Amino acid sequence: MSDSEVLGRIAARRAELDALEEQLAKQLAEVRTEREELSAAERVFTRLSAQIADERAAAMPPTAQVGGQAVLLVPHRGPGVEDSALPPEYRRILAIVRRAGGPVMVREVGEVIGLDTGVRGKLEPLRGKPAKLAGRGWLRKLPDGKFTAGL
């Protein structure tokens, strides 16, 4: 192999490496740009999450301490007490029962909420909520276990 052939191969390899370096530099610039965008998005998300958490905390119904744990208060229905005084989950249950237009079972409320009503354990956390609403005068519990909004 002659000197000119070796120099030709070296020049060709140098050109390949230069092209690769240019490609990698471009990819690195794109990666850095995307990382900066992700950092900005993360900062915005963190700020918004904190703001939303503060707004939710301000809108939360009053709590009480029972056994050292905070418990949401479901107020008794009475003059001047609006539905908005209820925690969101309870307002949703009340709205579902009102829309039903007649007595509903807890299972039916669970279906509207989107719970898997075929599994008994999925309804258990829900069962106490309409009962609590009934106990506080928001709903009426019928002898057959159904709930109605008519008082």
Coordinates of N, CA, C and O in Angstrom, one line a residue:
M1 N 0.9 -1.1 0.0 CA 0.0 0.0 0.0 C 0.9 1.2 0.0 O 1.8 1.3 0.8
S2 N 0.6 2.2 -0.8 CA 1.4 3.4 -1.0 C 1.0 4.4 0.0 O 0.0 4.4 0.7
D3 N 1.9 5.4 0.2 CA 1.7 6.4 1.1 C 0.4 7.2 0.8 O -0.3 7.6 1.7
S4 N 0.2 7.4 -0.5 CA -1.0 8.2 -0.9 C -2.3 7.4 -0.6 O -3.3 8.0 -0.2
E5 N -2.2 6.1 -0.7 CA -3.4 5.3 -0.3 C -3.7 5.4 1.2 O -4.8 5.5 1.6
V6 N -2.6 5.3 2.0 CA -2.8 5.4 3.4 C -3.3 6.7 3.8 O -4.3 6.9 4.6
L7 N -2.8 7.8 3.2 CA -3.2 9.1 3.5 C -4.7 9.3 3.0 O -5.5 10.0 3.7
G8 N -5.1 8.7 1.9 CA -6.4 8.7 1.4 C -7.4 8.0 2.4 O -8.5 8.5 2.7
R9 N -7.0 6.9 3.0 CA -7.8 6.2 3.9 C -7.9 7.0 5.2 O -9.0 7.1 5.8
I10 N -6.8 7.6 5.6 CA -6.9 8.4 6.8 C -7.8 9.6 6.6 O -8.6 9.9 7.5
A11 N -7.7 10.3 5.5 CA -8.6 11.4 5.2 C -10.1 11.0 5.1 O -11.0 11.7 5.6
A12 N -10.3 9.8 4.6 CA -11.7 9.3 4.5 C -12.3 9.0 5.9 O -13.4 9.3 6.2
R13 N -11.4 8.4 6.7 CA -11.8 8.1 8.1 C -12.1 9.3 8.9 O -13.0 9.4 9.6
R14 N -11.2 10.3 8.7 CA -11.3 11.6 9.3 C -12.7 12.2 8.9 O -13.4 12.8 9.8
A15 N -13.0 12.2 7.7 CA -14.3 12.7 7.2 C -15.5 12.0 7.8 O -16.4 12.7 8.2
E16 N -15.4 10.7 7.9 CA -16.4 9.9 8.6 C -16.6 10.3 10.0 O -17.7 10.5 10.5
L17 N -15.5 10.5 10.7 CA -15.5 10.8 12.1 C -16.0 12.3 12.3 O -16.8 12.6 13.3
D18 N -15.7 13.2 11.4 CA -16.2 14.5 11.5 C -17.7 14.6 11.3 O -18.4 15.3 12.0
A19 N -18.2 13.8 10.3 CA -19.6 13.7 10.1 C -20.3 13.1 11.3 O -21.4 13.6 11.8
L20 N -19.7 12.1 11.9 CA -20.3 11.5 13.1 C -20.3 12.5 14.3 O -21.3 12.6 15.0
E21 N -19.2 13.2 14.4 CA -19.1 14.2 15.5 C -20.2 15.3 15.3 O -20.8 15.7 16.3
E22 N -20.4 15.7 14.1 CA -21.4 16.7 13.8 C -22.8 16.2 14.2 O -23.6 16.9 14.8
Q23 N -23.1 14.9 13.8 CA -24.4 14.3 14.1 C -24.6 14.2 15.6 O -25.6 14.5 16.1
L24 N -23.5 13.7 16.3 CA -23.6 13.5 17.8 C -23.8 14.9 18.5 O -24.5 15.0 19.4
A25 N -23.1 15.9 18.0 CA -23.2 17.3 18.5 C -24.6 17.8 18.4 O -25.2 18.4 19.3
K26 N -25.3 17.5 17.2 CA -26.6 17.9 17.0 C -27.6 17.2 17.9 O -28.5 17.8 18.5
Q27 N -27.4 15.9 18.1 CA -28.2 15.1 19.0 C -28.0 15.6 20.4 O -29.0 15.7 21.2
L28 N -26.8 15.9 20.8 CA -26.5 16.4 22.2 C -27.3 17.7 22.4 O -27.9 17.9 23.5
A29 N -27.2 18.6 21.4 CA -27.9 19.8 21.5 C -29.5 19.6 21.7 O -30.1 20.3 22.5
E30 N -30.0 18.7 20.9 CA -31.4 18.4 21.0 C -31.8 17.8 22.4 O -32.8 18.1 23.0
V31 N -30.9 16.9 23.0 CA -31.1 16.3 24.3 C -31.1 17.4 25.3 O -31.9 17.5 26.2
R32 N -30.1 18.3 25.2 CA -30.0 19.4 26.2 C -31.2 20.3 26.2 O -31.7 20.8 27.2
T33 N -31.7 20.6 25.0 CA -32.9 21.5 24.8 C -34.1 20.8 25.4 O -34.9 21.4 26.2
E34 N -34.3 19.5 25.2 CA -35.4 18.8 25.8 C -35.3 18.7 27.3 O -36.3 18.8 28.0
R35 N -34.1 18.5 27.8 CA -33.9 18.5 29.3 C -34.3 19.8 29.9 O -34.9 19.9 30.9
E36 N -33.9 20.9 29.2 CA -34.3 22.2 29.7 C -35.8 22.4 29.7 O -36.4 23.0 30.7
E37 N -36.4 22.0 28.6 CA -37.9 22.0 28.6 C -38.5 21.2 29.7 O -39.5 21.7 30.3
L38 N -38.0 20.0 29.9 CA -38.6 19.2 31.0 C -38.4 19.8 32.4 O -39.3 19.8 33.2
S39 N -37.2 20.5 32.6 CA -37.0 21.2 33.8 C -38.0 22.3 34.0 O -38.6 22.5 35.1
A40 N -38.3 23.0 33.0 CA -39.2 24.1 33.0 C -40.6 23.6 33.3 O -41.4 24.1 34.1
A41 N -41.0 22.5 32.6 CA -42.3 21.9 32.8 C -42.4 21.4 34.2 O -43.5 21.5 34.9
E42 N -41.4 20.8 34.8 CA -41.4 20.3 36.1 C -41.6 21.5 37.1 O -42.4 21.3 38.1
R43 N -40.9 22.6 36.9 CA -41.1 23.7 37.8 C -42.5 24.3 37.7 O -43.1 24.6 38.8
V44 N -43.1 24.4 36.5 CA -44.5 24.8 36.4 C -45.4 23.9 37.1 O -46.3 24.3 37.8
F45 N -45.2 22.6 36.8 CA -46.1 21.5 37.5 C -46.0 21.7 39.0 O -47.0 21.6 39.7
T46 N -44.8 21.8 39.5 CA -44.7 21.9 41.0 C -45.4 23.1 41.5 O -46.1 23.1 42.5
R47 N -45.3 24.3 40.8 CA -45.9 25.5 41.3 C -47.5 25.3 41.2 O -48.2 25.7 42.1
L48 N -47.9 24.8 40.1 CA -49.4 24.6 39.9 C -49.9 23.6 40.9 O -51.0 23.8 41.5
S49 N -49.2 22.5 41.2 CA -49.6 21.5 42.2 C -49.8 22.1 43.5 O -50.7 21.9 44.2
A50 N -48.8 23.0 43.9 CA -48.9 23.6 45.2 C -50.0 24.6 45.3 O -50.8 24.6 46.3
Q51 N -50.3 25.3 44.2 CA -51.4 26.3 44.1 C -52.7 25.5 44.2 O -53.6 25.9 45.0
I52 N -52.9 24.4 43.5 CA -54.1 23.6 43.5 C -54.3 23.0 44.9 O -55.4 23.0 45.4
A53 N -53.2 22.5 45.5 CA -53.3 22.0 46.9 C -53.8 23.0 47.8 O -54.6 22.7 48.7
D54 N -53.2 24.2 47.7 CA -53.7 25.3 48.6 C -55.1 25.7 48.4 O -55.9 25.9 49.4
E55 N -55.6 25.7 47.1 CA -57.0 26.0 46.8 C -57.9 24.9 47.4 O -59.0 25.2 47.9
R56 N -57.5 23.7 47.2 CA -58.3 22.6 47.7 C -58.4 22.6 49.2 O -59.4 22.3 49.8
A57 N -57.2 22.9 49.9 CA -57.2 22.9 51.3 C -58.2 24.0 51.8 O -58.9 23.9 52.8
A58 N -58.2 25.2 51.1 CA -59.1 26.3 51.5 C -60.5 25.9 51.3 O -61.4 26.4 52.0
A59 N -60.8 25.1 50.3 CA -62.2 24.7 50.0 C -62.7 23.5 50.7 O -63.9 23.2 50.7
M60 N -61.8 22.8 51.4 CA -62.2 21.6 52.2 C -63.1 22.0 53.3 O -63.0 23.0 53.9
P61 N -64.1 21.1 53.5 CA -65.0 21.3 54.7 C -64.2 21.2 56.0 O -63.2 20.6 56.0
P62 N -64.8 21.7 57.0 CA -64.1 21.7 58.3 C -63.8 20.2 58.7 O -64.6 19.3 58.4
T63 N -62.8 20.1 59.5 CA -62.5 18.7 60.0 C -62.5 18.7 61.5 O -62.4 19.8 62.2
A64 N -62.6 17.6 62.1 CA -62.6 17.4 63.5 C -61.5 16.3 63.9 O -61.2 15.5 63.0
Q65 N -61.1 16.3 65.1 CA -60.1 15.3 65.5 C -60.9 14.2 66.2 O -61.6 14.5 67.2
V66 N -60.8 13.0 65.7 CA -61.5 11.8 66.4 C -60.4 10.8 66.5 O -59.8 10.3 65.6
G67 N -60.1 10.4 67.8 CA -59.0 9.4 68.0 C -57.7 9.8 67.4 O -56.9 9.0 67.0
G68 N -57.4 11.1 67.4 CA -56.2 11.6 66.9 C -56.1 11.8 65.4 O -55.0 12.1 64.9
Q69 N -57.2 11.4 64.7 CA -57.2 11.5 63.2 C -58.2 12.6 62.8 O -59.3 12.7 63.4
A70 N -57.8 13.3 61.7 CA -58.7 14.3 61.1 C -59.9 13.6 60.4 O -59.6 12.6 59.7
V71 N -61.1 14.0 60.7 CA -62.3 13.4 60.1 C -63.1 14.5 59.4 O -63.3 15.5 60.1
L72 N -63.6 14.3 58.2 CA -64.4 15.3 57.6 C -65.8 15.3 58.3 O -66.3 14.3 58.6
L73 N -66.2 16.5 58.4 CA -67.5 16.7 59.0 C -68.6 16.8 57.9 O -68.5 17.5 57.0
V74 N -69.6 16.0 58.1 CA -70.8 16.1 57.2 C -71.9 16.8 58.0 O -72.4 16.2 59.0
P75 N -72.2 18.0 57.7 CA -73.1 18.8 58.5 C -74.5 18.2 58.4 O -74.9 17.6 57.4
H76 N -75.3 18.5 59.5 CA -76.7 18.2 59.5 C -77.4 19.1 58.5 O -77.0 20.3 58.4
R77 N -78.4 18.6 57.8 CA -79.1 19.5 56.9 C -80.0 20.4 57.8 O -80.7 19.9 58.7
G78 N -80.1 21.6 57.4 CA -80.9 22.6 58.2 C -81.0 23.9 57.4 O -80.4 24.0 56.3
P79 N -81.7 24.8 58.0 CA -81.9 26.1 57.3 C -80.5 26.8 57.1 O -79.7 26.8 58.0
G80 N -80.3 27.2 55.9 CA -79.1 27.9 55.6 C -77.9 27.0 55.3 O -76.8 27.5 55.0
V81 N -78.0 25.7 55.4 CA -76.9 24.8 55.1 C -77.1 24.3 53.7 O -78.1 23.6 53.4
E82 N -76.2 24.7 52.8 CA -76.3 24.4 51.4 C -75.5 23.1 51.1 O -74.7 22.7 51.9
D83 N -75.8 22.5 49.9 CA -75.1 21.3 49.5 C -73.6 21.5 49.4 O -72.8 20.6 49.6
S84 N -73.2 22.8 49.2 CA -71.8 23.1 49.0 C -71.0 22.9 50.4 O -69.8 22.8 50.4
A85 N -71.8 22.7 51.5 CA -71.1 22.5 52.8 C -70.6 21.0 52.9 O -69.9 20.7 53.7
L86 N -71.1 20.2 52.0 CA -70.8 18.8 52.0 C -69.4 18.6 51.3 O -69.1 19.3 50.3
P87 N -68.7 17.6 51.7 CA -67.4 17.2 51.0 C -67.8 16.8 49.6 O -68.9 16.3 49.3
P88 N -66.9 16.9 48.6 CA -67.2 16.6 47.2 C -67.8 15.2 46.9 O -68.8 15.1 46.2
E89 N -67.3 14.2 47.6 CA -67.8 12.8 47.4 C -69.3 12.7 47.8 O -70.1 12.1 47.1
Y90 N -69.6 13.4 48.9 CA -71.0 13.3 49.4 C -71.9 14.2 48.5 O -73.0 13.8 48.3
R91 N -71.4 15.3 48.0 CA -72.2 16.1 47.0 C -72.5 15.2 45.8 O -73.7 15.3 45.3
R92 N -71.6 14.5 45.3 CA -71.8 13.7 44.1 C -72.8 12.6 44.4 O -73.7 12.3 43.6
I93 N -72.7 11.9 45.6 CA -73.7 10.9 45.9 C -75.1 11.5 46.0 O -76.0 10.9 45.5
L94 N -75.2 12.6 46.6 CA -76.5 13.3 46.8 C -77.1 13.6 45.4 O -78.2 13.4 45.2
A95 N -76.2 14.1 44.5 CA -76.7 14.4 43.1 C -77.1 13.2 42.4 O -78.2 13.2 41.7
I96 N -76.4 12.1 42.6 CA -76.8 10.8 41.9 C -78.2 10.4 42.4 O -79.1 10.0 41.6
V97 N -78.4 10.4 43.7 CA -79.7 10.0 44.2 C -80.8 10.9 43.8 O -81.9 10.5 43.4
R98 N -80.5 12.2 43.8 CA -81.6 13.2 43.3 C -81.9 12.9 41.8 O -83.1 13.0 41.5
R99 N -80.9 12.7 41.0 CA -81.2 12.5 39.6 C -81.9 11.2 39.3 O -82.6 11.1 38.3
A100 N -81.8 10.2 40.2 CA -82.4 8.9 40.0 C -84.0 9.0 39.9 O -84.6 8.3 39.3
G101 N -84.5 10.0 40.6 CA -85.9 10.2 40.6 C -86.7 9.2 41.4 O -88.0 9.3 41.4
G102 N -86.1 8.4 42.1 CA -86.8 7.4 42.9 C -85.7 6.7 43.8 O -84.6 7.0 43.8
P103 N -86.2 5.7 44.6 CA -85.3 5.0 45.5 C -84.1 4.3 44.8 O -84.4 3.7 43.7
V104 N -82.9 4.4 45.3 CA -81.8 3.7 44.7 C -81.0 2.9 45.7 O -81.0 3.3 46.9
M105 N -80.4 1.9 45.2 CA -79.6 1.0 46.1 C -78.1 1.6 46.0 O -77.8 2.2 45.0
V106 N -77.3 1.2 47.0 CA -75.9 1.7 47.0 C -75.2 1.1 45.7 O -74.4 1.8 45.1
R107 N -75.6 -0.1 45.3 CA -75.0 -0.7 44.1 C -75.2 0.3 42.9 O -74.3 0.5 42.1
E108 N -76.4 0.8 42.8 CA -76.7 1.7 41.6 C -75.9 3.0 41.7 O -75.4 3.5 40.7
V109 N -75.7 3.5 42.9 CA -74.8 4.7 43.1 C -73.4 4.3 42.6 O -72.7 5.1 41.9
G110 N -72.9 3.2 43.1 CA -71.6 2.7 42.7 C -71.4 2.6 41.2 O -70.4 2.9 40.7
E111 N -72.4 2.1 40.5 CA -72.4 1.9 39.1 C -72.2 3.3 38.4 O -71.4 3.4 37.5
V112 N -73.0 4.3 38.9 CA -72.9 5.6 38.3 C -71.5 6.2 38.6 O -70.9 6.8 37.7
I113 N -71.0 6.0 39.7 CA -69.6 6.5 40.1 C -68.5 5.8 39.3 O -67.5 6.3 39.0
G114 N -68.8 4.5 38.9 CA -67.8 3.8 38.1 C -67.1 2.7 38.8 O -66.1 2.2 38.4
L115 N -67.7 2.3 40.0 CA -67.1 1.2 40.7 C -67.4 -0.1 40.1 O -68.5 -0.3 39.5
D116 N -66.6 -1.1 40.3 CA -66.9 -2.5 39.9 C -67.8 -3.1 40.9 O -67.4 -3.6 41.9
T117 N -69.1 -3.0 40.6 CA -70.2 -3.5 41.5 C -70.3 -5.0 41.6 O -71.0 -5.5 42.5
G118 N -69.6 -5.7 40.7 CA -69.7 -7.1 40.8 C -68.8 -7.7 41.9 O -69.0 -8.8 42.3
V119 N -67.9 -6.9 42.4 CA -67.1 -7.3 43.5 C -67.6 -6.6 44.8 O -67.6 -5.4 44.9
R120 N -68.1 -7.4 45.7 CA -68.8 -6.8 46.9 C -67.8 -5.9 47.7 O -68.2 -4.8 48.2
G121 N -66.6 -6.2 47.8 CA -65.6 -5.4 48.6 C -65.5 -4.0 48.0 O -65.1 -3.1 48.7
K122 N -65.7 -3.8 46.7 CA -65.6 -2.5 46.1 C -66.7 -1.5 46.6 O -66.5 -0.3 46.6
L123 N -67.8 -2.1 47.0 CA -68.9 -1.2 47.4 C -68.8 -0.9 48.9 O -69.4 0.1 49.3
E124 N -68.1 -1.6 49.7 CA -68.1 -1.4 51.1 C -67.7 0.0 51.5 O -68.3 0.6 52.4
P125 N -66.6 0.5 51.0 CA -66.3 1.9 51.4 C -67.4 2.9 51.0 O -67.5 4.0 51.7
L126 N -68.2 2.6 50.0 CA -69.3 3.5 49.6 C -70.5 3.4 50.5 O -71.2 4.4 50.7
R127 N -70.8 2.3 51.1 CA -72.0 2.0 51.8 C -72.3 3.0 52.9 O -73.4 3.4 53.2
G128 N -71.3 3.4 53.7 CA -71.5 4.3 54.8 C -71.8 5.7 54.4 O -72.4 6.5 55.2
K129 N -71.5 6.1 53.2 CA -71.7 7.5 52.8 C -73.1 7.9 52.6 O -73.6 8.9 53.2
P130 N -73.9 7.1 51.9 CA -75.3 7.4 51.8 C -76.0 7.3 53.2 O -76.9 8.1 53.5
A131 N -75.6 6.3 54.0 CA -76.1 6.2 55.3 C -75.8 7.4 56.2 O -76.7 7.9 56.9
K132 N -74.6 7.9 56.1 CA -74.3 9.1 56.8 C -75.1 10.3 56.3 O -75.6 11.1 57.2
L133 N -75.3 10.4 55.0 CA -76.2 11.5 54.5 C -77.6 11.4 55.0 O -78.3 12.3 55.3
A134 N -78.1 10.1 55.1 CA -79.4 9.9 55.6 C -79.5 10.3 57.1 O -80.4 10.9 57.6
G135 N -78.5 9.9 57.9 CA -78.4 10.2 59.3 C -78.3 11.7 59.6 O -78.8 12.2 60.6
R136 N -77.8 12.5 58.6 CA -77.7 13.9 58.8 C -78.9 14.7 58.1 O -78.8 15.9 58.1
G137 N -79.8 13.9 57.6 CA -81.0 14.6 57.0 C -80.9 14.9 55.5 O -81.8 15.6 55.0
W138 N -79.9 14.6 54.8 CA -79.7 14.9 53.4 C -80.5 13.9 52.5 O -80.9 14.3 51.5
L139 N -80.5 12.7 53.0 CA -81.3 11.6 52.2 C -82.2 10.9 53.2 O -82.1 11.1 54.4
R140 N -83.0 10.1 52.6 CA -83.9 9.3 53.5 C -83.6 7.8 53.2 O -83.6 7.4 52.0
K141 N -83.4 7.0 54.2 CA -83.2 5.6 54.0 C -84.5 4.9 54.2 O -85.1 5.0 55.3
L142 N -84.9 4.1 53.2 CA -86.1 3.3 53.3 C -85.9 2.0 54.0 O -84.7 1.5 54.1
P143 N -86.9 1.4 54.5 CA -86.8 0.1 55.2 C -86.1 -1.0 54.4 O -85.5 -1.9 54.9
D144 N -86.2 -0.9 53.0 CA -85.6 -2.0 52.2 C -84.1 -1.7 51.9 O -83.5 -2.4 51.1
G145 N -83.6 -0.6 52.5 CA -82.2 -0.3 52.4 C -81.9 0.7 51.2 O -80.7 1.0 51.0
K146 N -82.9 1.0 50.5 CA -82.7 2.0 49.4 C -82.7 3.4 49.9 O -83.2 3.7 51.0
F147 N -82.2 4.3 49.1 CA -82.1 5.7 49.5 C -82.9 6.6 48.5 O -82.9 6.3 47.3
T148 N -83.5 7.6 49.1 CA -84.2 8.6 48.2 C -83.9 10.0 48.7 O -83.6 10.2 49.9
A149 N -84.0 10.9 47.8 CA -83.8 12.3 48.2 C -85.0 13.0 48.8 O -84.9 14.0 49.4
G150 N -86.2 12.4 48.5 CA -87.4 13.0 49.1 C -87.5 12.8 50.6 O -87.3 11.7 51.1
L151 N -87.7 13.9 51.3 CA -87.8 13.8 52.7 C -89.2 14.0 53.2 O -90.1 14.5 52.7

